[in-house]
Coordinates of C-alpha atoms in Angstrom, one line a residue:
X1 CA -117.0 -136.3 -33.8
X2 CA -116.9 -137.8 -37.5
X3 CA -115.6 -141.4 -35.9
X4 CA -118.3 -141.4 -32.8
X5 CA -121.3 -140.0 -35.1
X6 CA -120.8 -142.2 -38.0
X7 CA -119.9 -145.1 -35.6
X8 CA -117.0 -146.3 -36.9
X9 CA -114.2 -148.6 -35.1
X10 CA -111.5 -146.4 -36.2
X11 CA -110.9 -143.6 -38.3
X12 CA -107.5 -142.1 -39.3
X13 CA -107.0 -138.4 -41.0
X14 CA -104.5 -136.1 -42.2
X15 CA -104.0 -132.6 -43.9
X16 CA -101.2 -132.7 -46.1
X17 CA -99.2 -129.2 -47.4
X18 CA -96.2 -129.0 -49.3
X19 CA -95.8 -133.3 -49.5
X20 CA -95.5 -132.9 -45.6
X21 CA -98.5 -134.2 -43.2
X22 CA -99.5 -130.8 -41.6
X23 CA -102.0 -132.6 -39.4
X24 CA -102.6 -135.8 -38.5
X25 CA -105.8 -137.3 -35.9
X26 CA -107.2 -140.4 -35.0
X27 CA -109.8 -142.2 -32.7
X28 CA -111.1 -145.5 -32.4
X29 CA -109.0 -148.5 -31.5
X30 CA -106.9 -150.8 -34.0
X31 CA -104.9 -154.3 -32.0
X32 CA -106.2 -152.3 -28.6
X33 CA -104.9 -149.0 -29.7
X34 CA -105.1 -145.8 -31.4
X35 CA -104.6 -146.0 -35.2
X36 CA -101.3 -144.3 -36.1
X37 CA -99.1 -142.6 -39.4
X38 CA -97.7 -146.8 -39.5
X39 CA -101.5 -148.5 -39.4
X40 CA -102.5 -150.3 -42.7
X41 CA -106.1 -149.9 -44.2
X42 CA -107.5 -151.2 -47.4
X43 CA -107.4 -148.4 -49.4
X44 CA -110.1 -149.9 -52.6
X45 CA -110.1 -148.1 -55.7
X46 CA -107.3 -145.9 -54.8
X47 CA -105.3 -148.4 -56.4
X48 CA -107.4 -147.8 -59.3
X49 CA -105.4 -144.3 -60.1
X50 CA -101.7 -146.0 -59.2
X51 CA -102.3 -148.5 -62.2
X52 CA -103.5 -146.1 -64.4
X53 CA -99.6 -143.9 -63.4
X54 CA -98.3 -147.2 -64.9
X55 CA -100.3 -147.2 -68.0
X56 CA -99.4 -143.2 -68.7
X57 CA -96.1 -144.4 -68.1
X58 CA -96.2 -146.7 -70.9
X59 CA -97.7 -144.1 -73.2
X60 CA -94.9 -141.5 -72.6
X61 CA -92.8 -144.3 -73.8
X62 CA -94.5 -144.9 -76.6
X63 CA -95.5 -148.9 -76.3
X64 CA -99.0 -147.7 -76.5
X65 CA -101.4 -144.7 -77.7
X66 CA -104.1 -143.6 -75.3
X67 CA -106.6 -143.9 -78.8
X68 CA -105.4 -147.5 -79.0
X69 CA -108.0 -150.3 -78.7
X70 CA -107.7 -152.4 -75.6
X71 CA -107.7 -155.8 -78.3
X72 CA -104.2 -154.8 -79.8
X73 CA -102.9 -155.0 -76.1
X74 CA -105.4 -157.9 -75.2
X75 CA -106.5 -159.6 -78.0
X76 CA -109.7 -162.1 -77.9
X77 CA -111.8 -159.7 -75.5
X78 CA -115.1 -159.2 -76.5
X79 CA -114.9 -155.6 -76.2
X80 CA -111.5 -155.1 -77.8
X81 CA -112.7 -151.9 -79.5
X82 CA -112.7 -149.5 -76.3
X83 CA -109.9 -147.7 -76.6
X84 CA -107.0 -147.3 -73.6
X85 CA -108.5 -143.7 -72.5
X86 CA -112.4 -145.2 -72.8
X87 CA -111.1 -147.9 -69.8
X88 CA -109.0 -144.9 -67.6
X89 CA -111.6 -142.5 -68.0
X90 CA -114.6 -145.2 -67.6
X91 CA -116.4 -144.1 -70.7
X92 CA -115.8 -147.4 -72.5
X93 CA -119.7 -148.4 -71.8
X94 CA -118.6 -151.7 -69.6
X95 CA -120.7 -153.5 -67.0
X96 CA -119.5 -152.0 -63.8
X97 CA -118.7 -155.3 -62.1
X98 CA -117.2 -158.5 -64.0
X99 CA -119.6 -161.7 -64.7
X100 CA -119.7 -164.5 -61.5
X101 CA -120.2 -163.9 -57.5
X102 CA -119.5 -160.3 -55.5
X103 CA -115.9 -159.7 -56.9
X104 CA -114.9 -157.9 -53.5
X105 CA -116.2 -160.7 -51.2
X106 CA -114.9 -163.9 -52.7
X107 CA -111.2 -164.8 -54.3
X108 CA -110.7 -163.8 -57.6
X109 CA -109.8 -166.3 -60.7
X110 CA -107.1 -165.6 -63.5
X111 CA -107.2 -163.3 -65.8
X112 CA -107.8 -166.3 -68.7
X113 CA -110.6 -167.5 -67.1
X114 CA -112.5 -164.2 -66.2
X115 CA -112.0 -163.5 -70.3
X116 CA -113.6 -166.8 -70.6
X117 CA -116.9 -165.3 -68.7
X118 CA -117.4 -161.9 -70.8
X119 CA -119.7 -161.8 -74.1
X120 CA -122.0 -159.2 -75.5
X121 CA -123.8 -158.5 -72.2
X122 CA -120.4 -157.3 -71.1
X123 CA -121.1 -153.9 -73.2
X124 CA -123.9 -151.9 -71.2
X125 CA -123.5 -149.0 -73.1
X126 CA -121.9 -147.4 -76.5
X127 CA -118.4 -146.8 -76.0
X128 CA -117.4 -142.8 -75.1
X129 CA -121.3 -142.3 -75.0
X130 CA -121.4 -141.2 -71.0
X131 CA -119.4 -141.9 -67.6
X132 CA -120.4 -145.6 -66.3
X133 CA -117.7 -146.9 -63.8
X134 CA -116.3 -150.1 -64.3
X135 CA -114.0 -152.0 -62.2
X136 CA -114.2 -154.8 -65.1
X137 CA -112.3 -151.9 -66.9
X138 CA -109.3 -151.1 -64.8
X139 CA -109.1 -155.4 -64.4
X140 CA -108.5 -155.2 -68.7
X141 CA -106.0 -152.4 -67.9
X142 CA -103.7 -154.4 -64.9
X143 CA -103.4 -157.4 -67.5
X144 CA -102.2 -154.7 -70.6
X145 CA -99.8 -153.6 -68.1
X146 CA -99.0 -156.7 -67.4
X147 CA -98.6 -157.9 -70.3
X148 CA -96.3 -155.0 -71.4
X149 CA -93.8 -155.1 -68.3
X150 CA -93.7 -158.6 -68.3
X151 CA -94.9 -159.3 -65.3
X152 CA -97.8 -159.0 -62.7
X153 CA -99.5 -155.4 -62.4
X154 CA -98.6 -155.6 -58.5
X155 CA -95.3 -155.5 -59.3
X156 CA -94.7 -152.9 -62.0
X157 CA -97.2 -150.9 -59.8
X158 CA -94.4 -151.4 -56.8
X159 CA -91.6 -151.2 -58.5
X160 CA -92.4 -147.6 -61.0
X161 CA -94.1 -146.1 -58.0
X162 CA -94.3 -146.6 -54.6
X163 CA -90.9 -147.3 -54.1
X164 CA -89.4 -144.4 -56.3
X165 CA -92.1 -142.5 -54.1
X166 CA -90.9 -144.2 -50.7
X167 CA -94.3 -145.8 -50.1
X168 CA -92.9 -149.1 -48.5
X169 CA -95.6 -149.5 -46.5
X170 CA -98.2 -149.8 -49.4
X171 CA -98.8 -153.5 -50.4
X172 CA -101.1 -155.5 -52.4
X173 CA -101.8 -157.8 -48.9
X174 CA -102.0 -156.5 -45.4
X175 CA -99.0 -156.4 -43.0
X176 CA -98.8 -155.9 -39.4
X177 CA -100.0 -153.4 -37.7
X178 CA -103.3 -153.2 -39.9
X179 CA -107.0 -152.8 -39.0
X180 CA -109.4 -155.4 -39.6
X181 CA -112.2 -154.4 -42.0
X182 CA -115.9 -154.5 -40.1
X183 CA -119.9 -153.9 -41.0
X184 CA -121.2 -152.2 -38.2
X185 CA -124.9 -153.5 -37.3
X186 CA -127.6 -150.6 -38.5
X187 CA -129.5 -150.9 -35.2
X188 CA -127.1 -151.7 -32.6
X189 CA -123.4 -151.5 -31.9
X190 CA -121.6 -154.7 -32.5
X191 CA -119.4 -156.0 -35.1
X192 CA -119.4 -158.2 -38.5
X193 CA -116.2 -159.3 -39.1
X194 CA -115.7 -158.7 -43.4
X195 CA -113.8 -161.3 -45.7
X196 CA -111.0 -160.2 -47.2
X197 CA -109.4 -162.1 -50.6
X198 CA -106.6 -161.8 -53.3
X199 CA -108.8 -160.5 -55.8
X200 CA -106.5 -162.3 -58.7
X201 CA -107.9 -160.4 -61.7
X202 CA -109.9 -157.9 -60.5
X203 CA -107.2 -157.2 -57.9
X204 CA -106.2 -153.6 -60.0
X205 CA -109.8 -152.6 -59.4
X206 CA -108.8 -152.3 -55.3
X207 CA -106.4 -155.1 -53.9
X208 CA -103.6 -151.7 -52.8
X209 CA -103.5 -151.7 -48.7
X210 CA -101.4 -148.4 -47.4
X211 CA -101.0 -146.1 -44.0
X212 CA -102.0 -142.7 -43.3
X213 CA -98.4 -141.4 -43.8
X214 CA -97.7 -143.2 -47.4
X215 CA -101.1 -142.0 -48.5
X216 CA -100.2 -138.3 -47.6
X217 CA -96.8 -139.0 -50.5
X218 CA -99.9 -139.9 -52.6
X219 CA -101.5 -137.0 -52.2
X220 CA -98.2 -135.0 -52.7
X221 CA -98.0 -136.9 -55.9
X222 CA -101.3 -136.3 -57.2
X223 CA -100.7 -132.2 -56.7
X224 CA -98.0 -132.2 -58.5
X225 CA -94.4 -133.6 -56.5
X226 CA -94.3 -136.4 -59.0
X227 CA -90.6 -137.5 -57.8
X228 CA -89.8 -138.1 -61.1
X229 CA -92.2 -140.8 -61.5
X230 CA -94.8 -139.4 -64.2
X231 CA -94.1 -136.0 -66.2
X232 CA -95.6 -132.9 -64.5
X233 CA -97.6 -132.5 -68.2
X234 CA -98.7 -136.2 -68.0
X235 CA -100.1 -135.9 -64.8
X236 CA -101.9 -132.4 -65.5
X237 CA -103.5 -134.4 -68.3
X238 CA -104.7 -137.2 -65.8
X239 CA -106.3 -134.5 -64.1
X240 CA -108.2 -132.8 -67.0
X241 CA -111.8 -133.8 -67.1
X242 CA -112.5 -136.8 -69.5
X243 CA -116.3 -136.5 -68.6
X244 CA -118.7 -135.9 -65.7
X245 CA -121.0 -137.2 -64.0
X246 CA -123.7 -135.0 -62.1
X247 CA -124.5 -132.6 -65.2
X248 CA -124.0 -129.4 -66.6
X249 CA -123.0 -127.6 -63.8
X250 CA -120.7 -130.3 -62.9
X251 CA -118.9 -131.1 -59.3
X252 CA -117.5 -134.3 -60.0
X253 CA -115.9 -135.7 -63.0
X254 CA -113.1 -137.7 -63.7
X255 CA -109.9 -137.6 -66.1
X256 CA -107.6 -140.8 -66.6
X257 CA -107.2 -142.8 -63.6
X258 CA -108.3 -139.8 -61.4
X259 CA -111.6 -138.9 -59.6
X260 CA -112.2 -135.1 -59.8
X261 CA -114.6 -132.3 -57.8
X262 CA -114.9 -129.1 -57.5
X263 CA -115.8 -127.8 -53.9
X264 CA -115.3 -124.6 -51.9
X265 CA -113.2 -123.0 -54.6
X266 CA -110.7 -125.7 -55.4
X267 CA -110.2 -128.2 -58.6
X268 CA -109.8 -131.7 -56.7
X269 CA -108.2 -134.3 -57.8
X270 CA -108.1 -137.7 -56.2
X271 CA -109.6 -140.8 -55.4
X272 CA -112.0 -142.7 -53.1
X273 CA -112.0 -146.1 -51.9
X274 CA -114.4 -149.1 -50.6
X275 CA -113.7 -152.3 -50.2
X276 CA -116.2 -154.8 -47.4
X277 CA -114.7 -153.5 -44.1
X278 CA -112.7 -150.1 -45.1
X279 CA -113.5 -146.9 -46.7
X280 CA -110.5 -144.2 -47.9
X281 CA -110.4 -141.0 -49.9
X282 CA -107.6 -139.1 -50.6
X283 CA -107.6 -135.7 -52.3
X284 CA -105.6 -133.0 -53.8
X285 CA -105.7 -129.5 -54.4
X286 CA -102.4 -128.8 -57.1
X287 CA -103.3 -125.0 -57.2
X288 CA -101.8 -124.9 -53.8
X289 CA -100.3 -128.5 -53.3
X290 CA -102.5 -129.4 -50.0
X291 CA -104.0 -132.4 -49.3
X292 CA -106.6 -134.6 -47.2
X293 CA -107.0 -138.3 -47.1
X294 CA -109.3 -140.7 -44.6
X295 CA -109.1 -144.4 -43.7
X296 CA -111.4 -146.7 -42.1
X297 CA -112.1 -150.3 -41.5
X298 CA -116.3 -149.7 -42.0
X299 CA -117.7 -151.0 -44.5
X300 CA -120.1 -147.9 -44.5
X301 CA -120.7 -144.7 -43.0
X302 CA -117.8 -141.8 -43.1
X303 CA -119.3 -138.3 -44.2
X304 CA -119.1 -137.4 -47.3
X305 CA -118.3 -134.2 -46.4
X306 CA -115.7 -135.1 -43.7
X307 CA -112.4 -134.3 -46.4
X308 CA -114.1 -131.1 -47.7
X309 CA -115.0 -130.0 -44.1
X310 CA -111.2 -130.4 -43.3
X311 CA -110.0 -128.6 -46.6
X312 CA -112.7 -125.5 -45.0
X313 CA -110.8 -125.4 -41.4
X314 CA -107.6 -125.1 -43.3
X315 CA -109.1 -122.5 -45.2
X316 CA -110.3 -120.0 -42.2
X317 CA -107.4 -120.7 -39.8
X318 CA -104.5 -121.0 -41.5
X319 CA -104.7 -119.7 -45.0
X320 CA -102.3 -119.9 -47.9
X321 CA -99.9 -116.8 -47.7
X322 CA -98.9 -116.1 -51.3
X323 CA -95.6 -116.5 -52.0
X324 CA -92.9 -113.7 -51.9
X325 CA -92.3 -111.7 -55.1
X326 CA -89.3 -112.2 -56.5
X327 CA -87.6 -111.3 -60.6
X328 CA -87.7 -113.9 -62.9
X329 CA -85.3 -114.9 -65.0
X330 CA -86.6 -114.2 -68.6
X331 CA -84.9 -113.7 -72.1
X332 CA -84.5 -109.8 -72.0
X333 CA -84.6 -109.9 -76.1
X334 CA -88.7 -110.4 -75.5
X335 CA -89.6 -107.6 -73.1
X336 CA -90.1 -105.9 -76.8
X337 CA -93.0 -108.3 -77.0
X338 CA -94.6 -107.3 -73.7
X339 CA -97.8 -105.1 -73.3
X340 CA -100.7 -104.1 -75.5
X341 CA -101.4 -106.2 -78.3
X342 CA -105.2 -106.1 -80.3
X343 CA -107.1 -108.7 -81.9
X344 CA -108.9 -107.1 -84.1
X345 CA -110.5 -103.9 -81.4
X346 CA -110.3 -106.2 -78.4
X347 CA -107.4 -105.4 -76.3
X348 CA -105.2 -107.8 -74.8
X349 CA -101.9 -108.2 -72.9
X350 CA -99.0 -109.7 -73.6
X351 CA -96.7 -111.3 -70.9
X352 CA -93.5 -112.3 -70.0
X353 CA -93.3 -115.5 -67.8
X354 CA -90.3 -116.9 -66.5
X355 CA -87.6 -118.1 -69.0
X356 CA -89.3 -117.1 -72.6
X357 CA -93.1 -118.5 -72.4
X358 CA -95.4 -116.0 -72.7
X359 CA -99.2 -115.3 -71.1
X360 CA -102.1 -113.7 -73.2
X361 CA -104.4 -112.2 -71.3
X362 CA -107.7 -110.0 -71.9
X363 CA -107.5 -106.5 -70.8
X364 CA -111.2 -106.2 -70.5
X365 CA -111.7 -109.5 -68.6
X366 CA -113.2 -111.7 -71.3
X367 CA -111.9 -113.4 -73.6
X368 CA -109.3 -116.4 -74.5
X369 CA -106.9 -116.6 -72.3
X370 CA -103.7 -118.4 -72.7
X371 CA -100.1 -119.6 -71.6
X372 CA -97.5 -120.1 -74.1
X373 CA -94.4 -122.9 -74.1
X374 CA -91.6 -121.5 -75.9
X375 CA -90.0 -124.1 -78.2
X376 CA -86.7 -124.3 -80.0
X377 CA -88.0 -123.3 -83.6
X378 CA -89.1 -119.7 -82.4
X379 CA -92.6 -120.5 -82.5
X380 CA -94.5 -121.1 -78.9
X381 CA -97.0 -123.7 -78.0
X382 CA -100.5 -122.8 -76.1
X383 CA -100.7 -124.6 -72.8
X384 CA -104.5 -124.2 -71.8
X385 CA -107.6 -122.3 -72.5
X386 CA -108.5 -121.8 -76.2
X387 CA -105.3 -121.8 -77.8
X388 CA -104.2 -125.4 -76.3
X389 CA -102.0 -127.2 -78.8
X390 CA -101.7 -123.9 -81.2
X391 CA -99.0 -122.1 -82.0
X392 CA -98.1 -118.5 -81.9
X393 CA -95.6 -117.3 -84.2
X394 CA -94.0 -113.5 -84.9
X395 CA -94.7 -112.2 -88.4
X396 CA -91.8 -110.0 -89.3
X397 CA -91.7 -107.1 -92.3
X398 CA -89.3 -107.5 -94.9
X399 CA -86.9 -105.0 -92.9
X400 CA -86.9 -107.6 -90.1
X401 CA -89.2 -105.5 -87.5
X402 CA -92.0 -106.9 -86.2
X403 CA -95.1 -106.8 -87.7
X404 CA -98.0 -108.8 -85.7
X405 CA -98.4 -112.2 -84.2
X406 CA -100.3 -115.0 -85.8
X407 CA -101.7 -116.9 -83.3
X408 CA -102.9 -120.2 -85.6
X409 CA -104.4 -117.6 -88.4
X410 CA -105.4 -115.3 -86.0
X411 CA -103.8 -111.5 -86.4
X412 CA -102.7 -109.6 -83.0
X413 CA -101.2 -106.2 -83.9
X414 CA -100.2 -103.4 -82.1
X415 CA -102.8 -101.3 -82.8
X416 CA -106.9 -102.0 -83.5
X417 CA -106.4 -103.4 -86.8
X418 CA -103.5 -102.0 -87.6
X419 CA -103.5 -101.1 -91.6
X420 CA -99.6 -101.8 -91.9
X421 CA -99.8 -105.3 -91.1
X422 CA -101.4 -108.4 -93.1
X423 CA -104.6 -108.3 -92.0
X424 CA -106.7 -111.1 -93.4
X425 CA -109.5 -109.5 -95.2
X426 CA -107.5 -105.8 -95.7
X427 CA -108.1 -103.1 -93.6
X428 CA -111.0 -100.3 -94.8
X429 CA -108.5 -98.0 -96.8
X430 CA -111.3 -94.7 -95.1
X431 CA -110.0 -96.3 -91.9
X432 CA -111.7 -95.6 -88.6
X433 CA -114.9 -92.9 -89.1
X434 CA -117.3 -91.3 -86.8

């Protein structure tokens, strides 16, 4: 229906669950045939959230801090003092598209001569002030990666992901079979063939071409099945919302490299792509590792709704089953530390996750909750919530029993303020009264 409504000459889709494509459709015509898992689209800004792997990649290595200004990696921009997570999150304030003719209609120029172009009027807005996409941006960020691998963007971008991934038929120029990108006339049904160029500096922004079935590894990628290519932690901060865009009551953000919605229940994480001639999305559900992804050689039309509409099927027909209980394997010297636990009168849980972390939780339903990290010093490290980056410590009595937990100042003890432990600000010696 989507391809026949919306007009379009061909239209690919999949579902993807557990990095495997659980569905896959097509219609439309591609070469005289029906688009398959092997048929190349342009896949546009997609390619935005590969670069921006690379450049996480370089911070876990430590070449480069995310607070860094983009002139210590590129020095002599006029806008050196955006910082690296300002350009991945697009809160550095630049002009969405670079100085000189449609970028995604003509071919690009070097890198040296598009810094030639920019000035003050690059700067449309104070840097981390709100969310202003810029494809200017992720152009600055494929030179600091290139600049840092020592080679083009394209290649570091192959090379670090898509083939660790097995995504050999992603590339930065089409390859046989692929579609040809159209504009379909408003009022009548014929075709406008669209240019397509090397992009040359801009190319980061949206040069990446890819196939139904490599996009479906991205999607496995982006909820969660990393293949070793990014840290699980690093790419849970990629998703984390660095800003939105639509409000208080937000349903669509974005975090560092990564487009992000909320719709029917899920967190999504993801990207979408245009480019003249081709529209893609691809998104990602890591609560439950499923997937959906589109391609399209139009330069307009798909549903906005067509990926969400998919994700709702799935949903009603063939829901998540939970997965089987099993025991975990936990340190049995910290089941002591399980159960009741009070801060101050509120009453909260203590749990045992799998190995030695450990889960706060609210008994009465609100409140902070939070997961813990165990780390080698005895001390544990808060993973979300409240307590994110603090650390939870046992206080211990001189005999060596336990006394409370301090949770970054904070006093949890076994009872509601429990007069034997060191409760900051004493405990009323009359205790409790009527």
């Amino acid at each position: 229906m989507e391809q026949a409504g919306s007009r379009l000459p061909s239209l690919a889709a999949a579902v993807v669950r557990d990095g495997r494509i659980a569905w896959f459709g097509a219609r439309g015509r591609v070469g005289g045939a029906a688009p398959t898992e092997a048929t190349q689209y342009r896949i546009g800004s997609i390619t935005k959230s590969m670069v921006a792997v690379v450049v996480m990649r370089l911070r876990d290595e430590g070449r480069l801090d995310l607070l860094d200004p983009v002139g210590k990696h590129i020095p002599g921009t006029p806008v050196g003092e955006v910082t690296v997570a300002q350009l991945l999150s697009h809160t550095a304030g630049l002009t969405a598209e670079p100085p000189g003719q449609w970028w995604e209609r003509t071919p690009g120029m070097p890198f040296e001569e598009l810094l030639a172009l920019l000035g003050p009027e690059t700067s449309r807005h104070r840097p981390g002030r709100r969310y202003h996409y810029s494809n200017l941006g992720f152009g600055l960020l494929g030179e600091l990666v290139a600049r840092h691998r020592g080679t083009d963007w394209a290649r570091a971008v192959r090379e670090e992901i898509l083939e660790p991934l097995g995504m050999r038929d992603t590339t930065t120029r089409p390859r046989a079979p692929h579609a040809t990108g159209y504009a379909v006339h408003p009022w009548a049904d014929v075709l406008l063939p669209e240019p397509e160029h090397d992009a040359v500096a801009l190319a980061p922004a949206g040069q990446i071409w890819s196939t139904p079935a490599d996009l479906a590894r991205w999607a496995a990628f982006v909820a969660g099945d990393t293949g070793g290519v990014l840290a699980e932690s690093t790419l849970a901060e990629m998703r984390e919302p660095a800003t939105v865009d639509d409000g208080d009551a937000w349903t669509g953000g974005y975090g560092l490299g990564l487009q992000l919605a909320r719709a029917g229940g899920r967190r999504l994480a993801g990207h979408t792509g245009s480019m003249p001639g081709f529209l893609a999305s691809v998104w990602a559900d890591p609560a439950d590792r499923t997937g959906v992804l589109f391609l399209a050689n139009a330069t307009s039309g798909v549903s906005r709704t067509l990926l969400t509409d998919l994700l709702a099927v799935l949903d009603e027909h063939e829901p998540r089953l939970p997965a089987e209980w099993a025991p975990a394997e936990v340190d049995p010297g910290l089941l002591e530390l399980t159960g009741p636990w009070y801060w101050g009168p509120a009453p909260y849980v203590l749990r045992l996750l799998g190995g030695r972390d450990l889960a706060l939780i609210p008994l009465n339903g609100t409140g902070r909750t939070s997961r813990f990290a165990a780390r080698a010093d005895g001390t544990w490290l808060g993973l979300d919530g409240y307590y994110a980056g603090e650390t939870l410590r046992l206080a211990h009595r001189p005999d060596g029993t336990l006394s409370h937990l301090d949770l970054n100042t904070f006093v949890f003890t076994r009872t509601p303020y429990d007069p034997a432990a060191e409760v900051p600000g004493g405990v009323d010696p009359d205790g409790w009264r009527s």
